[in-house]
C-alpha cells in the first residue's frame, strides 16, 4: 500500500482526524488509511456504521490505534454525548468509503445514526470518498445528494472508474488511498500558498546517443515530488515537469508534464513559467547531451576500437528562467555537490545561488547522507537575504515543507 512521499513526515503530529467507515467491500481500506495517518502521529477516532460492521470489526481499528471507535449512538459503555465528541475535537472528518446511503443521510442532515449525527455536529472540513456500484453512483438521486454536499463545501475524492467488486465496470471505485490520505492532510495544513502557481522541475533527464541508449543519472524525483506535494498541501496549484520515471511519485492533484531530454524540459518549463509565481528547480538536468550517432541501435561492430561521442551543452533551465523572471517570481534551486563536509557544502551553495540568480539554494552532498533515490536528505540551505542553515538528515517531506516556508519568507 503506497501513501507516497508524505507517508513519513513530522508535520502532522497531534492533528486530530475523525474517520467514518460505511458498509462497502472497500471498508477494509479504512483500516489502511487509519494506519497511514497514525504513522504520521495523528490522533484518529473512528465510527463504524452498522453496515460497515458486516465487513469489519471494532478490534481491528482499536488495534491500529483509533481512540475511540464508535458504533451505535446509544451504546451503554459510552458517554451519552458521544455523538458530539468528534465535532468538538476533530480538525477534519473523512468518510471513507462513503456509501450511497451515507451520501443520502448526510445530504438530508439526518442524525438517526452515530456517523450522521457526528457529521451534523461538525462544521470543519469534510472529505468524502465514495465507493459503490456504478449504477448506484450514476443514479440521479445519488448525484443530487453529491451536488448538495458539494455546494455545502464537502471535498469529494473520487470515485474512480474501473472494475468494481460486484464484477461490473464503471465509475464507483474508491479513489486511490493516497488521494484520500492527502486530502485530509491538506485540510489540516496551513493554506499559506493558496493562490500561488508553483512550477517544479524534477527527476533526471535522458539524453539519447543512438536509437536505443541514453546518458542519464540516478535521480528518482522523490525530492521534487515532496516539494510538489508540500506546495499542494499548503494550497498551491502545482505543475511538475517530470523527467523519465519521476511522475510515478506524484498524486493526481499535481499537474504533470512528462518530458525526456533536457531540451524538452526547458521548453515545457519555459511555457509553465509564464504563469508561475514560484519555480522550484530540483531536476537533475544533464548538463550535456551526446551528439546522436544515429536513429537506429548502434552496432558494436561499427566501432571495434571503441567509441568517442562528442557532447554539446544543454540549456541551464534554472539560470535562464531566473534571469528573465518578473520581480515577484521566486526561485528555489538545488545543487548536488561532492563536498567533504557540510560547511564546505554551504559555501558551495552560497556561490551557486549567486551564480544562478536564485532566491534560495538547497544543496546536498553526493555520496553523503540521503540524496539521489533515498527517502531522506541532509541539506545546506542559503538565501538571498543571507539566511543560512545546515539541516541534519531528515525525511524529504520535512525538508520540502521547510523549503516551502523559506520560499514564503523570501
Ligand atoms: N539546472 C538546470 N538546468 C541545467 C542544469 C542544472 O535547471 N541544465 C538546475 C538544477 O535543477 C539545480 C541547479 O540548476 O536546481 C544546480 O544543478 P547542479 O547540477 O548542482 O549544478 P550545475 O549547474 O549543473 O553545475 P555543476 O554540475 O557544474 O555543479
Coordinates of C-alpha atoms and ligand atoms in Angstrom, one line a residue:
X1 CA 0.0 0.0 0.0
X2 CA 1.7 3.2 -1.1
X3 CA 1.0 6.6 0.6
X4 CA 3.6 8.4 -1.5
X5 CA 6.2 10.9 -0.5
X6 CA 4.3 12.1 2.6
X7 CA 4.0 8.6 4.1
X8 CA 6.7 9.8 6.6
X9 CA 6.6 13.3 7.9
X10 CA 6.7 15.0 11.3
X11 CA 4.4 17.9 10.3
X12 CA 1.1 16.3 11.3
X13 CA 1.9 15.0 14.8
X14 CA -1.1 15.6 17.2
X15 CA -3.5 16.8 14.4
X16 CA -7.0 15.3 15.1
X17 CA -9.0 13.4 12.5
X18 CA -12.3 11.6 12.7
X19 CA -12.8 8.7 10.2
X20 CA -16.3 7.4 9.3
X21 CA -16.4 3.9 7.7
X22 CA -19.5 2.9 5.8
X23 CA -20.6 -0.6 4.6
X24 CA -18.8 -1.4 1.4
X25 CA -16.4 -4.1 0.2
X26 CA -13.9 -1.2 0.3
X27 CA -14.2 -0.7 4.0
X28 CA -11.1 -2.7 4.9
X29 CA -9.3 0.2 3.1
X30 CA -10.5 2.4 6.0
X31 CA -8.1 0.4 8.2
X32 CA -5.2 1.1 5.8
X33 CA -5.9 4.8 5.9
X34 CA -6.1 4.8 9.7
X35 CA -2.7 3.1 9.8
X36 CA -1.2 5.7 7.4
X37 CA -2.4 8.7 9.4
X38 CA -1.4 7.1 12.7
X39 CA 2.1 6.6 11.3
X40 CA 2.3 10.4 11.0
X41 CA 1.2 10.8 14.6
X42 CA -2.3 12.0 14.0
X43 CA -5.0 11.3 16.7
X44 CA -7.7 9.3 14.9
X45 CA -11.1 8.4 16.2
X46 CA -13.4 6.1 14.1
X47 CA -17.1 5.4 13.6
X48 CA -18.1 2.2 12.1
X49 CA -21.7 2.3 10.7
X50 CA -23.9 -0.7 11.3
X51 CA -23.4 -1.7 7.6
X52 CA -19.6 -1.4 7.9
X53 CA -19.7 -3.8 10.9
X54 CA -20.9 -6.5 8.4
X55 CA -17.5 -6.3 6.8
X56 CA -15.0 -5.1 9.6
X57 CA -15.0 -5.2 13.4
X58 CA -14.1 -2.8 16.1
X59 CA -10.9 -4.6 17.4
X60 CA -9.2 -4.1 14.1
X61 CA -9.5 -0.4 14.3
X62 CA -8.6 -0.3 18.0
X63 CA -5.5 -2.4 17.4
X64 CA -4.4 0.1 14.7
X65 CA -4.6 2.9 17.3
X66 CA -8.0 4.5 16.8
X67 CA -9.2 6.1 20.0
X68 CA -12.2 5.7 20.5
X69 CA -14.0 3.5 18.0
X70 CA -17.7 4.4 18.0
X71 CA -20.5 2.1 16.9
X72 CA -24.1 2.8 17.9
X73 CA -25.5 6.0 19.2
X74 CA -26.8 4.5 22.5
X75 CA -24.1 2.0 23.3
X76 CA -24.1 1.5 27.1
X77 CA -20.3 1.9 27.5
X78 CA -20.0 5.4 26.1
X79 CA -20.9 8.9 27.1
X80 CA -24.5 10.0 26.2
X81 CA -23.0 12.9 24.2
X82 CA -20.6 10.7 22.2
X83 CA -22.2 11.9 19.0
X84 CA -20.9 15.4 19.7
X85 CA -17.3 14.5 20.6
X86 CA -15.6 14.3 17.2
X87 CA -17.3 17.5 16.2
X88 CA -15.8 19.3 19.1
X89 CA -12.3 17.7 18.8
X90 CA -11.5 16.8 15.2
X91 CA -9.9 19.2 12.7
X92 CA -11.1 17.2 9.7
X93 CA -13.7 14.5 9.2
X94 CA -13.2 11.8 6.5
X95 CA -15.8 9.3 5.4
X96 CA -14.0 6.5 3.5
X97 CA -15.6 4.6 2.0
X98 CA -18.8 6.7 1.7
X99 CA -21.8 4.6 0.7
X100 CA -24.8 5.8 -1.4
X101 CA -26.9 5.5 1.8
X102 CA -24.4 7.7 3.8
X103 CA -24.5 10.3 1.0
X104 CA -28.3 10.4 1.2
X105 CA -28.2 10.7 5.0
X106 CA -25.6 13.4 5.0
X107 CA -27.3 15.4 2.3
X108 CA -30.6 15.3 4.3
X109 CA -28.8 16.3 7.5
X110 CA -30.0 13.1 9.2
X111 CA -29.0 12.4 12.8
X112 CA -30.6 9.0 13.2
X113 CA -27.3 7.0 13.4
X114 CA -24.0 7.8 15.1
X115 CA -21.9 8.8 12.0
X116 CA -24.7 11.1 10.6
X117 CA -25.1 12.8 13.9
X118 CA -21.4 13.3 14.3
X119 CA -21.0 14.8 10.9
X120 CA -24.1 17.1 11.5
X121 CA -22.4 18.3 14.7
X122 CA -19.1 19.2 12.8
X123 CA -18.5 22.5 11.0
X124 CA -14.9 21.8 9.8
X125 CA -13.7 20.3 6.5
X126 CA -15.5 17.1 5.4
X127 CA -13.7 14.8 3.0
X128 CA -15.9 12.2 1.3
X129 CA -14.5 9.2 -0.7
X130 CA -17.5 7.4 -2.3
X131 CA -17.4 3.7 -3.2
X132 CA -20.4 1.9 -4.7
X133 CA -21.9 0.1 -7.7
X134 CA -21.6 2.4 -10.8
X135 CA -25.4 2.3 -11.4
X136 CA -26.0 3.5 -7.8
X137 CA -23.4 6.3 -8.3
X138 CA -24.9 7.4 -11.6
X139 CA -28.5 7.4 -10.2
X140 CA -29.9 11.0 -10.3
X141 CA -30.8 10.6 -6.6
X142 CA -27.1 10.0 -5.7
X143 CA -25.9 12.8 -8.0
X144 CA -28.4 15.2 -6.4
X145 CA -27.0 14.3 -3.0
X146 CA -23.5 14.8 -4.2
X147 CA -24.4 18.2 -5.6
X148 CA -26.0 19.3 -2.3
X149 CA -22.9 18.2 -0.3
X150 CA -20.5 19.8 -2.8
X151 CA -22.4 23.1 -2.6
X152 CA -22.1 22.9 1.2
X153 CA -18.3 22.6 0.8
X154 CA -17.7 18.9 1.1
X155 CA -14.4 17.8 -0.5
X156 CA -15.0 14.8 -2.8
X157 CA -12.2 12.4 -3.6
X158 CA -13.2 10.1 -6.4
X159 CA -14.9 7.8 -7.2
X160 CA -12.7 6.3 -9.9
X161 CA -13.7 4.3 -13.0
X162 CA -12.8 0.7 -13.5
X163 CA -13.7 -2.7 -12.2
X164 CA -15.9 -2.7 -9.1
X165 CA -16.3 -5.6 -6.6
X166 CA -19.6 -6.8 -7.9
X167 CA -17.9 -7.6 -11.3
X168 CA -19.4 -4.6 -13.2
X169 CA -17.3 -1.8 -14.6
X170 CA -17.7 2.0 -14.4
X171 CA -17.5 4.9 -12.1
X172 CA -17.8 3.9 -8.4
X173 CA -14.4 2.6 -7.3
X174 CA -12.8 4.1 -4.2
X175 CA -10.2 6.6 -5.2
X176 CA -6.5 5.6 -4.7
X177 CA -5.9 5.7 -0.9
X178 CA -3.0 8.2 -1.3
X179 CA -5.5 10.8 -2.7
X180 CA -7.8 10.3 0.3
X181 CA -4.9 10.4 2.7
X182 CA -3.6 13.6 1.2
X183 CA -7.0 15.4 1.0
X184 CA -7.2 15.0 4.8
X185 CA -3.7 16.3 5.3
X186 CA -4.4 19.3 3.1
X187 CA -7.5 20.1 5.2
X188 CA -5.3 20.3 8.4
X189 CA -2.4 22.2 6.7
X190 CA -2.0 26.0 6.7
X191 CA -3.2 27.3 3.3
X192 CA -0.4 29.8 3.2
X193 CA 0.4 29.0 -0.5
X194 CA -3.2 29.4 -1.7
X195 CA -3.5 31.3 -5.0
X196 CA 0.2 30.5 -5.9
X197 CA 1.0 28.6 -9.1
X198 CA 4.2 26.7 -8.5
X199 CA 6.4 25.1 -11.2
X200 CA 8.6 22.1 -10.2
X201 CA 11.2 20.5 -12.4
X202 CA 12.0 17.0 -11.1
X203 CA 13.7 13.7 -11.9
X204 CA 16.5 13.0 -14.3
X205 CA 16.7 13.9 -18.0
X206 CA 17.6 11.3 -20.6
X207 CA 19.8 12.2 -23.5
X208 CA 19.8 9.6 -26.3
X209 CA 23.0 8.8 -28.2
X210 CA 21.6 6.2 -30.5
X211 CA 18.1 4.9 -31.2
X212 CA 18.0 2.9 -28.0
X213 CA 20.6 4.1 -25.5
X214 CA 20.9 7.2 -23.4
X215 CA 23.0 9.3 -21.0
X216 CA 21.3 10.0 -17.7
X217 CA 21.7 9.9 -13.8
X218 CA 20.1 8.1 -10.9
X219 CA 17.8 10.9 -9.7
X220 CA 14.4 9.4 -8.7
X221 CA 12.3 12.5 -8.5
X222 CA 11.4 11.9 -4.8
X223 CA 12.7 15.3 -3.6
X224 CA 10.8 17.1 -6.4
X225 CA 7.6 15.1 -5.6
X226 CA 7.9 16.0 -1.9
X227 CA 8.2 19.7 -2.8
X228 CA 5.3 19.5 -5.3
X229 CA 3.0 17.8 -2.7
X230 CA 4.1 20.2 0.1
X231 CA 3.1 23.1 -2.0
X232 CA -0.2 21.5 -2.9
X233 CA -0.9 20.6 0.7
X234 CA -0.4 24.3 1.6
X235 CA -2.9 25.4 -1.0
X236 CA -0.9 26.0 -4.2
X237 CA -1.7 24.9 -7.7
X238 CA 1.3 22.9 -8.8
X239 CA 2.6 21.9 -12.3
X240 CA 5.5 19.5 -12.4
X241 CA 7.8 18.9 -15.4
X242 CA 8.8 15.4 -14.8
X243 CA 11.9 13.6 -16.3
X244 CA 11.5 9.9 -17.0
X245 CA 10.1 7.7 -14.2
X246 CA 9.6 10.6 -11.8
X247 CA 5.9 11.2 -12.4
X248 CA 5.1 7.9 -10.6
X249 CA 5.8 9.7 -7.3
X250 CA 3.1 12.3 -7.8
X251 CA -0.5 12.1 -6.8
X252 CA -3.2 13.4 -9.3
X253 CA -3.6 16.7 -7.5
X254 CA -0.3 17.8 -9.2
X255 CA -0.5 18.6 -12.9
X256 CA 2.2 16.7 -14.8
X257 CA 4.1 17.3 -18.0
X258 CA 6.3 14.3 -18.8
X259 CA 9.5 15.0 -20.8
X260 CA 12.6 13.1 -21.6
X261 CA 15.5 15.3 -22.8
X262 CA 16.8 18.5 -21.1
X263 CA 15.8 20.5 -24.2
X264 CA 12.2 19.3 -23.8
X265 CA 12.3 20.0 -20.1
X266 CA 13.5 23.5 -20.9
X267 CA 10.7 24.1 -23.4
X268 CA 8.0 22.8 -21.0
X269 CA 9.4 24.8 -18.1
X270 CA 9.5 28.0 -20.1
X271 CA 5.9 27.5 -21.0
X272 CA 4.7 27.0 -17.4
X273 CA 7.0 29.7 -16.1
X274 CA 4.9 32.3 -17.9
X275 CA 2.1 31.9 -15.4
X276 CA 4.0 30.6 -12.3
X277 CA 4.5 32.6 -9.1
X278 CA 7.4 30.4 -7.9
X279 CA 9.8 27.9 -9.6
X280 CA 11.4 25.0 -7.7
X281 CA 14.1 23.5 -9.8
X282 CA 15.0 20.1 -8.4
X283 CA 15.6 18.2 -11.6
X284 CA 19.0 16.6 -12.1
X285 CA 19.3 18.0 -15.6
X286 CA 22.0 16.6 -17.8
X287 CA 24.4 19.5 -18.5
X288 CA 25.5 17.9 -21.8
X289 CA 23.8 15.7 -24.3
X290 CA 25.7 13.4 -26.6
X291 CA 25.6 14.1 -30.3
X292 CA 23.3 11.3 -31.5
X293 CA 25.2 8.8 -33.7
X294 CA 22.0 7.7 -35.5
X295 CA 18.3 6.9 -35.1
X296 CA 18.9 3.1 -35.0
X297 CA 20.6 0.9 -32.5
X298 CA 24.3 1.4 -32.9
X299 CA 26.2 -1.8 -33.8
X300 CA 29.3 -2.5 -31.8
X301 CA 30.9 -3.9 -35.0
X302 CA 30.9 -0.2 -36.2
X303 CA 33.4 0.8 -33.6
X304 CA 35.8 -2.0 -32.9
X305 CA 38.4 0.4 -31.5
X306 CA 35.9 2.0 -29.0
X307 CA 33.5 4.9 -29.3
X308 CA 34.1 8.6 -29.0
X309 CA 31.0 10.7 -28.8
X310 CA 31.1 14.4 -28.6
X311 CA 28.7 16.2 -26.1
X312 CA 27.0 19.5 -26.6
X313 CA 25.9 21.8 -23.7
X314 CA 22.2 21.8 -22.7
X315 CA 20.4 25.0 -21.7
X316 CA 20.6 25.8 -18.0
X317 CA 16.9 25.8 -17.2
X318 CA 17.1 27.4 -13.7
X319 CA 19.6 30.1 -14.7
X320 CA 17.8 31.0 -17.9
X321 CA 14.4 31.3 -16.2
X322 CA 15.7 33.1 -13.2
X323 CA 17.4 35.6 -15.5
X324 CA 14.2 36.5 -17.2
X325 CA 11.7 36.5 -14.3
X326 CA 9.2 39.0 -13.3
X327 CA 10.2 40.7 -10.0
X328 CA 7.5 38.8 -8.0
X329 CA 8.5 35.4 -9.2
X330 CA 10.5 33.4 -6.6
X331 CA 13.2 30.9 -7.5
X332 CA 14.4 27.9 -5.4
X333 CA 17.3 25.9 -6.8
X334 CA 19.0 22.7 -5.8
X335 CA 22.6 21.5 -6.1
X336 CA 24.3 18.2 -5.7
X337 CA 28.0 18.8 -4.7
X338 CA 30.8 16.5 -3.8
X339 CA 31.8 18.4 -0.7
X340 CA 33.9 16.9 2.1
X341 CA 31.7 18.3 4.9
X342 CA 28.5 20.4 5.4
X343 CA 30.3 23.8 6.0
X344 CA 32.1 23.4 2.6
X345 CA 28.7 22.4 1.1
X346 CA 27.2 25.6 2.5
X347 CA 29.9 27.7 0.9
X348 CA 29.4 26.0 -2.5
X349 CA 25.6 26.5 -2.1
X350 CA 26.2 30.2 -1.5
X351 CA 28.3 30.5 -4.7
X352 CA 25.8 28.6 -6.8
X353 CA 22.9 30.6 -5.6
X354 CA 24.6 33.8 -6.6
X355 CA 25.8 32.3 -9.9
X356 CA 22.3 31.2 -10.9
X357 CA 20.4 34.2 -9.5
X358 CA 18.2 32.0 -7.3
X359 CA 16.4 33.4 -4.2
X360 CA 17.2 30.2 -2.3
X361 CA 19.6 27.3 -2.9
X362 CA 19.4 24.0 -1.2
X363 CA 22.4 21.7 -1.6
X364 CA 23.1 18.1 -0.7
X365 CA 26.3 16.1 -0.8
X366 CA 26.8 13.5 -3.5
X367 CA 27.7 10.2 -1.8
X368 CA 26.7 11.8 1.6
X369 CA 23.7 11.1 3.7
X370 CA 20.4 10.8 1.7
X371 CA 20.3 12.3 -1.8
X372 CA 19.6 10.5 -5.1
X373 CA 16.8 8.0 -4.7
X374 CA 16.8 7.9 -0.9
X375 CA 13.9 8.8 1.4
X376 CA 15.9 11.4 3.3
X377 CA 18.2 14.3 2.7
X378 CA 20.8 16.3 4.7
X379 CA 21.0 19.9 3.3
X380 CA 22.8 23.2 3.4
X381 CA 20.4 26.0 2.6
X382 CA 21.2 29.6 1.8
X383 CA 19.0 32.5 0.6
X384 CA 19.5 35.9 -1.0
X385 CA 18.9 37.7 2.4
X386 CA 21.9 36.0 3.9
X387 CA 20.0 33.3 5.9
X388 CA 22.0 30.1 6.1
X389 CA 21.3 26.8 7.8
X390 CA 22.6 23.3 7.8
X391 CA 19.9 20.6 8.2
X392 CA 20.6 17.1 9.5
X393 CA 19.4 14.1 7.6
X394 CA 15.5 14.1 7.6
X395 CA 12.6 12.8 5.6
X396 CA 12.3 14.5 2.2
X397 CA 8.7 15.5 3.1
X398 CA 10.0 17.6 6.1
X399 CA 12.8 19.1 4.1
X400 CA 10.3 20.0 1.4
X401 CA 7.9 21.6 3.9
X402 CA 10.6 23.8 5.4
X403 CA 11.8 24.9 1.9
X404 CA 8.3 26.0 1.1
X405 CA 8.3 28.0 4.3
X406 CA 11.6 29.6 3.2
X407 CA 10.0 30.4 -0.2
X408 CA 7.2 32.2 1.5
X409 CA 9.6 34.3 3.5
X410 CA 12.0 35.5 0.8
Ligands
LIG1 N1 19.9 23.0 -13.5 C1 19.0 23.3 -14.6 N2 19.4 23.1 -15.9 C2 20.6 22.6 -16.1 C3 21.5 22.2 -15.0 C4 21.1 22.4 -13.8 O1 17.9 23.8 -14.3 N3 21.0 22.3 -17.4 C5 19.4 23.3 -12.2 C6 19.2 22.1 -11.3 O2 17.8 21.7 -11.4 C7 19.5 22.6 -9.9 C8 20.6 23.6 -10.2 O3 20.5 24.0 -11.5 O4 18.4 23.3 -9.3 C9 22.0 23.2 -9.9 O5 22.3 22.0 -10.6 P1 23.7 21.2 -10.4 O6 23.6 20.0 -11.2 O7 24.1 21.1 -9.0 O8 24.7 22.3 -11.0 P2 25.1 22.6 -12.5 O9 24.5 23.9 -12.8 O10 24.7 21.5 -13.4 O11 26.7 22.8 -12.4 P3 27.8 21.7 -11.9 O12 27.2 20.4 -12.3 O13 29.0 22.1 -12.7 O14 28.0 21.9 -10.4

